[in-house]
């Protein structure tokens, strides 16, 4: 194996060590590392090693509790609630999952509410933890205000991810996970660095006018995907996974943080459905799902998650390829800890 | 009052009479008329009188049961299930609503599954029946295959509506309801009649290539809103509100019907959430929702449903204005019954 390839276990150990070194508890470090390694394993570089520095920045800014112990509340009907106590969401999700799955099996459907968590990365790893139990899952959360509602002139919404998964018996689950903004903020930053104009419909300037200037866009607001329809979904996420669960909406999260350079504090709403209960004896829902998914693939359309699962198979077989910059970043973060970040 | 204005009650009686005349039961006719009058009342002409002929065509084709009596199954956990017995969805929803609301209050969240129903019109009236109880609601259903998945080449998805509502104490509810296709099929028909080319991104031809020719689009497929993200949501609706609940996906519905000229047979999935239970003592969720909704309106963005509610206020005060063509259509449908349609 050459110096630029690393087995998954070894990468996991390195990432855990970085987090432990700056004060995260063993449980928090393990849950964070799992997410980062999953990003690298699945070829989502934007959710892999790249994210470690942001976690450290958030800790350095005093906006995340590194040794938080999530507290599970008494289950209320179909609602399982876990208080992340200001830690990253990952550990809270893992700790709430058994009761969430159990409640979904008991009632056919349940909700997991995560309160007072700090956002980390993507929602699809959580969705895959749900589909692994043969359940369908839906997850959503606010972010911080960087997106204007359709017809609006200033940031109010977050990039508000929306993720869904459907279980499959003999294939990786059918999973999508996307920002409800046209693009992630990092995309606009890439255009700025390259000196390229933005495509139409991505952003508005500080006066609320359409702009193709990345600097003006960063000072203004991004736009939701899909016009007023995508905007409507982003507002639904603010209401259900912010106002309803007693947690920050995206504008409140930005007020609390004062910066978009660190991870947003918010809550998260996750729903799970037991297909066998919902089918109520009307056939085999997973077999029906397979027929439908095959009909997508048969016409040459790409299945969501397909690229990730192909990358995963390669990573499991051959390890993860690291660029020299990624290798150096791991070493720097391990050596310098919080001094490595602003 | 001049001949072109009609009070809501009088219009309702006329629409009921049309449906009774062709054999719908009193309960089915009342539920259908309520939906059509709501469309007219709220200025949604595309969901008003215009829809009556389609209901009659569906009956004439033998694809809806005019005197169906929906059957409520024993509630299974959080799942309330009603079999529409091949009738229109409206009556089934009304009959299932009390148990659905009761279950939502008991568990904090519940699902209403409607099976074997014939689709009628919009989902927002159902959503408003949920918000009227102080609950948040989410509704979705497949349609018939007229939309290609992103990256695909032929119809597989329906226009699959997705609707959401949030209750407000001192204002009409916050409600959106939209097709997950770029536009409704009727829009393309309007371009065809006008001889105008379609905007980019609306449709593909029968070979799967982008087209701006309405005829080629009608022979090909419409596209989902918002590219691969909107497409993903449309597929989620097929899986949750088709495969999962043991009912038709959109391609199966089209096979069953053999035509897009009549109302699609399918199932429907509706979720309700009790905000007070989800908040778990963390503040007043409706007050938090008001603050967020005000922040949308304060920047000049239009709230979803705002136009409908303004039209509703006018209709309630002054009655509904009918064009001469609409007046003539009501008379014709009443007089000729099923002979009035193909």
XYZ file of C-alpha atoms in Angstrom:
684
model
C 0.000 0.000 0.000
C 1.494 3.377 -0.869
C 1.524 6.322 1.468
C -1.601 7.852 -0.010
C -3.934 4.917 0.714
C -5.273 4.136 4.168
C -7.572 1.358 5.406
C -10.888 2.519 6.906
C -9.992 1.343 10.401
C -6.699 3.181 10.389
C -8.323 6.391 9.193
C -10.960 6.030 11.882
C -8.291 5.679 14.552
C -6.497 8.788 13.293
C -9.661 10.870 13.305
C -10.641 9.659 16.769
C -7.179 10.624 18.015
C -7.520 14.147 16.616
C -10.818 14.644 18.417
C -9.653 13.060 21.666
C -6.553 15.251 21.587
C -8.619 18.463 21.717
C -10.916 17.253 24.490
C -13.834 15.406 22.944
C -15.025 12.484 25.053
C -14.421 8.979 23.736
C -18.095 8.597 22.841
C -18.303 11.971 21.054
C -15.031 11.366 19.209
C -16.152 7.923 18.053
C -19.500 9.214 16.753
C -17.841 12.126 14.918
C -15.128 9.938 13.420
C -17.732 7.482 12.164
C -19.398 10.274 10.197
C -16.154 11.586 8.750
C -14.910 8.151 7.756
C -18.294 7.423 6.158
C -17.909 10.580 4.060
C -14.417 9.565 2.901
C -15.475 5.943 2.353
C -18.378 7.034 0.142
C -16.370 9.497 -1.917
C -18.092 12.547 -0.353
C -14.904 14.501 0.196
C -16.927 17.550 1.241
C -18.158 15.560 4.250
C -14.899 13.879 5.131
C -11.525 15.022 6.428
C -12.348 18.509 5.178
C -14.913 18.801 8.000
C -12.568 18.105 10.900
C -11.209 21.646 11.040
C -14.766 23.022 11.245
C -15.477 20.799 14.239
C -12.333 22.088 15.921
C -13.220 25.701 15.089
C -16.657 25.185 16.621
C -15.065 23.817 19.792
C -12.527 26.643 19.916
C -15.374 29.180 19.605
C -17.026 27.584 22.624
C -20.123 26.621 20.633
C -20.094 22.867 21.161
C -19.791 20.792 24.334
C -17.009 18.243 23.683
C -17.992 15.807 26.410
C -21.773 16.168 26.244
C -23.742 13.138 27.395
C -27.079 13.061 25.537
C -30.141 12.555 27.727
C -33.073 10.485 26.507
C -36.439 11.794 27.719
C -39.369 9.544 28.573
C -41.015 8.557 25.313
C -44.240 10.476 24.710
C -46.528 8.488 22.444
C -44.818 8.296 19.066
C -42.227 10.905 20.015
C -38.757 9.856 21.154
C -36.771 12.864 22.336
C -33.101 13.169 23.050
C -31.340 16.230 24.346
C -27.857 16.418 22.843
C -26.807 18.784 25.648
C -24.961 20.979 23.224
C -22.828 18.229 21.722
C -22.668 17.197 18.089
C -25.785 15.495 16.743
C -24.073 12.219 15.887
C -23.825 10.757 19.378
C -27.345 11.896 20.275
C -28.729 10.125 17.213
C -26.864 6.910 18.012
C -28.082 7.008 21.619
C -31.698 7.637 20.590
C -31.805 5.083 17.791
C -32.720 1.892 19.718
C -35.784 3.455 21.368
C -36.696 5.169 18.062
C -36.614 1.857 16.186
C -38.491 0.093 18.969
C -41.210 2.763 18.977
C -41.489 2.630 15.183
C -41.988 -1.126 15.345
C -44.569 -0.757 18.103
C -46.664 1.957 16.404
C -45.791 1.656 12.715
C -44.334 5.154 12.783
C -42.372 7.286 15.231
C -40.403 10.520 15.413
C -36.969 11.135 16.866
C -36.507 14.701 18.061
C -32.932 15.762 18.705
C -32.709 18.996 20.669
C -29.797 21.307 21.361
C -27.373 19.612 19.041
C -24.581 20.997 16.923
C -24.922 20.026 13.298
C -22.364 17.784 11.795
C -22.188 17.078 8.128
C -24.706 14.975 6.205
C -27.962 13.289 7.200
C -27.581 10.186 5.036
C -25.568 8.202 7.606
C -28.508 8.557 10.010
C -30.939 7.567 7.271
C -28.869 4.464 6.540
C -28.985 3.533 10.227
C -32.783 3.561 9.884
C -33.009 1.629 6.613
C -30.653 -0.984 8.103
C -33.611 -1.926 10.323
C -35.910 -2.397 7.332
C -37.605 0.958 7.960
C -38.111 4.000 5.753
C -36.726 7.255 7.128
C -37.061 10.986 6.624
C -34.773 13.559 8.253
C -34.594 17.326 8.179
C -33.050 20.221 10.079
C -32.613 23.982 9.843
C -29.121 25.401 9.428
C -28.162 29.075 9.665
C -29.690 31.870 7.683
C -27.876 32.195 4.349
C -30.804 31.642 1.952
C -33.609 34.062 1.039
C -37.151 32.741 0.674
C -38.476 32.871 -2.921
C -39.537 36.460 -3.576
C -37.561 37.682 -0.576
C -34.520 39.922 -0.367
C -32.373 38.711 2.525
C -31.189 35.555 4.286
C -33.759 33.847 6.503
C -33.613 30.142 5.662
C -30.718 27.759 6.033
C -29.450 25.334 3.447
C -31.843 23.034 5.330
C -31.045 19.477 4.296
C -33.813 16.995 3.541
C -32.995 13.290 3.444
C -35.013 10.172 2.743
C -34.277 6.489 2.677
C -36.109 3.353 1.609
C -34.867 -0.113 2.629
C -33.925 -2.747 0.055
C -33.316 -6.394 0.836
C -30.598 -7.233 -1.677
C -29.108 -3.875 -2.537
C -27.864 -0.750 -0.776
C -30.803 1.377 0.414
C -32.420 4.001 -1.807
C -31.222 7.193 -0.105
C -31.176 10.854 -1.041
C -29.930 13.785 1.010
C -29.787 17.294 -0.385
C -29.632 20.934 0.598
C -32.825 22.846 -0.174
C -30.685 25.726 -1.452
C -29.627 25.654 -5.122
C -26.094 24.878 -4.008
C -24.055 24.699 -0.840
C -22.348 27.894 0.247
C -18.988 26.303 -0.440
C -19.852 26.136 -4.153
C -20.150 29.911 -4.299
C -16.822 30.203 -2.524
C -15.259 28.012 -5.239
C -16.571 30.356 -7.964
C -15.200 33.332 -6.035
C -11.741 31.807 -5.822
C -11.806 30.922 -9.521
C -12.997 34.422 -10.458
C -15.926 32.940 -12.396
C -19.431 34.401 -12.555
C -22.221 32.415 -10.899
C -24.904 30.687 -12.984
C -28.297 32.423 -13.103
C -30.648 31.779 -10.235
C -28.093 30.972 -7.579
C -28.035 34.139 -5.520
C -29.095 37.704 -4.840
C -27.019 40.654 -3.637
C -27.476 42.604 -0.398
C -30.189 44.717 -2.060
C -32.150 41.634 -3.071
C -31.291 41.840 -6.782
C -30.140 38.809 -8.798
C -26.352 38.677 -9.042
C -23.703 36.566 -10.732
C -20.924 38.096 -8.640
C -19.746 35.613 -5.979
C -18.676 38.387 -3.591
C -22.042 40.096 -3.903
C -23.754 36.747 -3.407
C -21.789 36.005 -0.231
C -22.797 39.437 1.080
C -26.380 38.821 -0.027
C -28.208 35.524 0.002
C -28.360 32.205 -1.792
C -31.634 31.086 -3.346
C -33.666 27.931 -2.686
C -33.669 25.133 -5.273
C -36.708 24.866 -7.509
C -38.084 28.387 -7.027
C -41.110 28.833 -4.796
C -41.590 25.058 -4.417
C -38.128 24.426 -2.996
C -38.519 27.553 -0.885
C -41.770 26.176 0.525
C -40.035 22.946 1.531
C -37.253 24.909 3.222
C -39.853 26.852 5.236
C -41.573 23.588 6.198
C -38.246 22.413 7.620
C -37.933 25.613 9.693
C -41.442 25.105 11.086
C -41.324 21.345 11.762
C -37.687 20.932 12.774
C -37.294 24.386 14.365
C -40.432 26.020 15.750
C -42.335 22.785 16.384
C -39.623 20.959 18.311
C -38.722 23.997 20.386
C -35.387 24.603 18.757
C -33.638 27.246 16.674
C -34.873 28.328 13.285
C -32.005 29.243 10.955
C -32.113 32.970 11.727
C -32.050 32.235 15.455
C -29.115 29.865 14.956
C -27.141 32.572 13.145
C -27.923 35.062 15.910
C -26.653 32.558 18.471
C -23.455 31.790 16.568
C -22.659 35.132 14.998
C -20.774 33.370 12.191
C -21.236 30.886 9.384
C -17.681 29.610 9.835
C -18.635 27.196 12.593
C -21.206 24.393 12.738
C -24.806 25.493 13.331
C -26.629 24.736 16.575
C -30.172 23.529 16.041
C -32.536 20.612 16.493
C -33.355 17.816 14.109
C -36.518 15.921 13.259
C -36.334 12.361 11.989
C -39.337 10.200 11.084
C -39.351 6.445 10.599
C -42.007 4.257 8.994
C -42.423 0.498 9.119
C -43.434 -0.486 5.568
C -44.872 -3.834 6.629
C -47.286 -2.089 8.999
C -48.230 0.563 6.462
C -48.898 -2.060 3.793
C -51.551 -3.593 6.021
C -51.481 -6.897 4.176
C -51.770 -5.310 0.722
C -48.773 -7.056 -0.798
C -45.051 -6.895 -0.008
C -44.042 -3.214 0.121
C -40.330 -3.884 -0.357
C -40.998 -6.034 -3.433
C -43.226 -3.258 -4.784
C -40.476 -0.773 -4.076
C -37.964 -2.923 -5.979
C -40.191 -2.968 -9.046
C -40.432 0.835 -8.944
C -36.704 1.371 -8.350
C -35.911 -1.014 -11.223
C -38.167 1.085 -13.461
C -36.036 4.143 -12.671
C -32.779 2.354 -13.361
C -34.126 0.651 -16.491
C -34.518 3.966 -18.260
C -30.939 4.936 -17.532
C -31.654 7.418 -14.745
C -29.162 7.410 -11.909
C -30.430 6.192 -8.546
C -29.713 8.548 -5.652
C -26.837 7.197 -3.592
C -25.560 5.085 -6.484
C -22.240 6.911 -6.720
C -21.732 6.762 -2.973
C -22.307 3.037 -2.869
C -19.930 2.398 -5.750
C -17.267 4.446 -3.947
C -17.991 2.538 -0.754
C -17.373 -0.807 -2.413
C -14.016 0.465 -3.699
C -13.052 1.868 -0.293
C -13.936 -1.317 1.534
C -11.866 -3.328 -0.887
C -8.892 -1.037 -1.351
C -8.902 1.555 1.433
C -9.252 5.306 1.061
C -6.979 7.342 -1.172
C -5.678 10.484 0.453
C -4.093 13.366 -1.412
C -0.825 14.698 -0.004
C -2.794 17.733 1.226
C -5.254 15.517 3.083
C -2.415 13.504 4.606
C -0.749 16.731 5.709
C -4.018 18.095 7.099
C -4.505 15.006 9.282
C -0.971 15.318 10.602
C -1.332 19.058 11.234
C -4.649 18.687 13.071
C -3.268 15.893 15.195
C -0.105 17.827 16.045
C -1.497 21.326 16.586
C -4.995 20.595 17.892
C -6.993 23.783 18.397
C -3.961 25.858 17.413
C -4.418 24.479 13.901
C -7.638 26.466 13.411
C -8.717 30.105 13.650
C -76.624 40.486 -7.644
C -76.184 40.067 -11.365
C -76.516 36.758 -13.188
C -72.777 36.088 -13.112
C -72.422 36.096 -9.325
C -73.572 33.230 -7.162
C -73.471 32.760 -3.367
C -71.378 29.839 -2.113
C -74.389 27.915 -0.813
C -76.239 28.197 -4.096
C -73.209 27.028 -6.074
C -72.787 24.116 -3.691
C -76.414 23.073 -4.220
C -75.997 23.218 -7.996
C -72.852 21.091 -7.936
C -74.443 18.561 -5.585
C -77.396 18.299 -7.945
C -75.121 17.599 -10.932
C -73.412 14.750 -9.091
C -76.637 13.324 -7.658
C -78.182 13.407 -11.126
C -75.553 11.021 -12.522
C -75.757 8.587 -9.638
C -73.326 9.694 -6.936
C -74.608 8.996 -3.422
C -75.593 11.954 -1.277
C -72.452 11.572 0.828
C -70.117 11.290 -2.192
C -71.816 14.219 -3.947
C -71.542 16.420 -0.864
C -67.849 15.655 -0.374
C -67.062 16.306 -4.048
C -69.074 19.529 -4.150
C -67.290 20.792 -1.062
C -63.970 20.436 -2.865
C -65.158 22.107 -6.036
C -66.776 25.008 -4.214
C -63.599 25.454 -2.157
C -61.624 25.750 -5.418
C -63.998 28.394 -6.797
C -64.165 30.199 -3.445
C -60.373 30.434 -3.263
C -59.896 31.591 -6.834
C -58.368 28.277 -7.956
C -60.409 27.990 -11.136
C -58.368 24.982 -12.218
C -59.771 23.104 -9.204
C -63.341 24.354 -9.453
C -66.214 23.932 -11.889
C -63.662 22.967 -14.532
C -63.150 19.672 -12.683
C -66.771 18.493 -12.714
C -66.637 17.156 -16.259
C -63.567 15.077 -15.387
C -65.432 13.494 -12.473
C -68.284 12.617 -14.808
C -65.879 11.233 -17.422
C -64.288 9.045 -14.756
C -67.702 7.720 -13.766
C -68.703 7.138 -17.387
C -65.471 5.165 -17.929
C -66.441 2.924 -15.023
C -63.329 3.935 -13.064
C -64.977 5.332 -9.910
C -67.658 3.888 -7.653
C -70.302 6.624 -7.280
C -71.939 5.279 -4.128
C -68.843 3.905 -2.392
C -69.036 3.753 1.386
C -65.510 4.098 2.825
C -64.579 1.517 5.439
C -62.417 2.460 8.399
C -60.071 -0.333 9.494
C -59.129 -0.952 13.101
C -56.441 1.547 14.005
C -52.969 -0.041 14.070
C -50.694 1.945 16.368
C -50.212 5.352 14.784
C -51.768 4.235 11.495
C -55.395 5.046 10.718
C -56.488 3.348 7.506
C -59.554 3.930 5.438
C -60.516 2.023 2.325
C -62.281 4.365 -0.084
C -63.766 1.342 -1.873
C -63.065 2.875 -5.257
C -64.849 6.155 -4.565
C -63.337 9.631 -4.706
C -60.827 10.424 -1.960
C -62.829 13.295 -0.495
C -65.434 11.290 1.405
C -62.861 8.788 2.629
C -60.770 11.614 4.058
C -63.763 13.169 5.803
C -64.774 9.819 7.270
C -61.250 9.058 8.482
C -60.519 12.504 9.918
C -62.009 12.166 13.443
C -60.025 9.020 14.268
C -56.932 10.510 12.598
C -57.137 13.644 14.752
C -57.860 11.610 17.854
C -54.863 9.357 17.219
C -52.617 12.351 16.565
C -53.663 13.858 19.874
C -53.069 10.555 21.664
C -49.593 9.869 20.229
C -48.374 13.303 19.101
C -48.248 12.073 15.509
C -50.315 9.763 13.328
C -50.778 8.762 9.697
C -53.955 8.499 7.686
C -53.699 5.981 4.864
C -56.386 6.223 2.213
C -56.485 3.145 -0.045
C -58.260 2.508 -3.313
C -59.432 6.047 -3.846
C -59.910 8.052 -6.992
C -58.012 11.314 -6.897
C -59.912 14.504 -6.883
C -58.270 17.851 -7.276
C -56.077 19.522 -4.680
C -54.740 18.380 -1.320
C -54.948 21.753 0.444
C -58.574 21.350 1.556
C -57.527 18.216 3.462
C -54.544 20.026 4.909
C -56.808 22.847 6.094
C -59.065 20.296 7.801
C -55.988 19.216 9.775
C -54.706 22.700 10.644
C -58.235 23.598 11.817
C -57.546 21.234 14.726
C -54.335 23.048 15.640
C -52.199 20.328 14.036
C -49.536 20.459 11.342
C -50.193 18.274 8.306
C -48.340 16.755 5.375
C -50.053 15.006 2.453
C -48.796 13.302 -0.699
C -49.996 10.925 -3.389
C -48.872 9.461 -6.695
C -50.793 10.344 -9.847
C -50.360 8.711 -13.252
C -47.119 8.405 -15.140
C -46.556 11.576 -17.186
C -43.221 12.728 -15.729
C -39.739 11.299 -16.352
C -37.306 10.981 -13.456
C -34.299 13.329 -13.704
C -31.865 11.743 -16.152
C -34.568 9.443 -17.507
C -36.193 9.284 -20.894
C -39.838 8.291 -20.401
C -42.816 8.822 -18.088
C -42.691 6.963 -14.786
C -43.636 9.478 -12.097
C -46.887 11.359 -11.675
C -47.283 15.064 -11.047
C -47.316 13.788 -7.443
C -48.611 16.626 -5.286
C -46.974 17.463 -1.963
C -48.858 19.609 0.527
C -48.044 20.976 3.964
C -49.877 23.076 6.497
C -49.014 24.782 9.748
C -51.728 26.068 12.085
C -51.960 29.736 13.053
C -54.135 31.098 15.843
C -55.134 34.472 14.428
C -54.599 34.062 10.706
C -55.408 31.575 7.970
C -53.071 28.558 8.152
C -49.701 28.512 6.393
C -50.415 26.028 3.589
C -48.646 25.022 0.408
C -49.674 22.415 -2.134
C -47.786 21.880 -5.352
C -47.150 19.394 -8.119
C -43.632 17.958 -8.093
C -43.533 18.341 -11.892
C -42.327 21.683 -13.283
C -45.912 22.440 -14.328
C -49.260 20.707 -14.519
C -50.018 18.881 -17.760
C -52.763 21.400 -18.494
C -50.125 24.138 -18.800
C -48.497 22.327 -21.687
C -51.894 21.935 -23.316
C -52.348 25.727 -23.074
C -49.035 26.308 -24.888
C -50.097 23.811 -27.553
C -53.372 25.612 -28.179
C -51.612 28.969 -28.327
C -48.960 27.609 -30.704
C -46.198 28.826 -28.398
C -42.918 27.027 -27.679
C -42.410 25.667 -24.166
C -39.846 27.224 -21.819
C -36.589 25.281 -21.386
C -36.609 22.483 -18.873
C -40.292 21.620 -18.977
C -40.335 18.479 -21.063
C -38.642 15.835 -23.168
C -39.846 14.166 -26.376
C -40.590 10.478 -26.908
C -36.876 9.833 -27.521
C -35.924 11.443 -24.228
C -34.465 14.604 -25.757
C -35.294 18.102 -24.452
C -38.084 19.697 -26.459
C -39.907 23.000 -26.639
C -42.648 21.567 -28.875
C -45.875 21.054 -26.880
C -47.012 18.173 -29.121
C -43.688 16.409 -28.726
C -43.841 17.043 -24.974
C -47.321 15.546 -24.693
C -46.081 12.475 -26.573
C -42.962 12.391 -24.380
C -42.746 13.318 -20.724
C -42.832 16.302 -18.420
C -39.888 16.948 -16.116
C -39.810 17.219 -12.322
C -39.390 20.634 -10.700
C -35.955 21.486 -9.363
C -33.927 18.929 -11.320
C -32.688 15.849 -9.478
C -33.863 17.192 -6.100
C -37.499 17.582 -7.139
C -37.254 14.245 -8.921
C -36.049 12.629 -5.707
C -39.056 13.997 -3.811
C -41.406 12.678 -6.500
C -39.844 9.216 -6.151
C -40.212 9.401 -2.363
C -43.933 10.001 -2.891
C -44.176 6.909 -5.130
C -42.460 4.802 -2.470
C -44.246 6.114 0.643
C -47.708 6.781 -0.773
C -47.674 3.987 -3.352
C -45.464 0.972 -2.635
C -45.501 1.356 1.162
C -49.254 1.652 1.602
C -50.010 -1.160 -0.826
C -51.427 1.032 -3.527
C -50.669 2.047 -7.112
C -47.496 3.798 -8.111
C -48.082 6.230 -10.978
C -47.114 3.780 -13.721
C -49.462 1.163 -12.267
C -52.258 3.747 -12.093
C -51.804 4.585 -15.769
C -51.853 0.891 -16.687
C -55.094 0.506 -14.746
C -56.754 3.538 -16.326
C -55.302 3.465 -19.822
C -55.826 7.213 -20.132
C -54.816 10.510 -18.575
C -58.230 12.011 -19.389
C -59.841 10.632 -16.254
C -58.984 10.961 -12.573
C -56.167 8.698 -11.340
C -56.831 5.805 -8.965
C -54.292 5.579 -6.163
C -53.772 5.787 -2.441
C -52.838 8.756 -0.319
C -50.630 9.249 2.722
C -51.336 12.036 5.173
C -49.334 12.748 8.322
C -50.375 14.945 11.227
C -48.249 16.356 14.037
C -49.340 17.916 17.318
C -46.971 20.873 17.799
C -47.655 21.143 21.517
C -46.504 17.548 22.024
C -43.454 17.955 19.797
C -42.405 21.135 21.612
C -42.168 19.157 24.845
C -42.380 22.267 27.011
C -39.691 24.133 25.043
C -41.753 27.281 24.441
C -44.945 27.876 22.466
C -44.477 26.337 19.008
C -47.272 28.367 17.393
C -45.841 31.629 18.741
C -42.436 30.597 17.407
C -44.042 29.785 14.072
C -45.650 33.244 13.965
C -42.302 34.930 14.478
C -40.829 32.935 11.600
C -43.792 33.510 9.273
C -43.668 37.242 10.046
C -39.992 37.236 9.067
C -40.955 35.863 5.626
C -43.693 38.437 5.117
C -41.546 41.297 6.466
C -39.102 40.967 3.581
C -41.891 41.174 1.028
C -42.015 37.495 0.110
C -45.469 36.119 -0.545
C -46.761 33.539 1.924
C -48.058 30.339 0.348
C -51.856 30.361 0.328
C -51.995 34.148 0.628
C -53.757 34.631 -2.714
C -56.229 31.879 -1.958
C -57.164 33.387 1.365
C -57.630 36.847 -0.130
C -59.918 35.355 -2.791
C -61.770 33.452 -0.090
C -62.529 36.623 1.843
C -63.927 38.228 -1.312
C -66.010 35.150 -2.147
C -67.457 34.898 1.330
C -68.432 38.566 1.225
C -69.622 38.876 -2.345
C -70.227 35.400 -3.743
C -68.429 33.763 -6.650
C -68.220 35.371 -10.072
C -68.982 32.992 -12.900
C -68.136 33.660 -16.523
C -70.911 33.035 -19.056
C -69.036 29.894 -20.125
C -68.951 28.601 -16.553
C -72.660 29.356 -16.109
C -73.402 27.496 -19.349
C -71.196 24.559 -18.290
C -73.101 24.120 -15.037
C -76.413 24.161 -16.900
C -75.162 21.727 -19.544
C -73.760 19.248 -17.005
C -76.961 19.386 -14.982
C -79.136 18.885 -18.051
C -77.143 16.282 -19.978
C -75.469 14.338 -17.161
C -73.079 11.704 -18.495
C -74.111 12.562 -22.061
C -72.334 15.884 -21.559
C -68.934 14.179 -21.507
C -66.945 11.867 -23.763
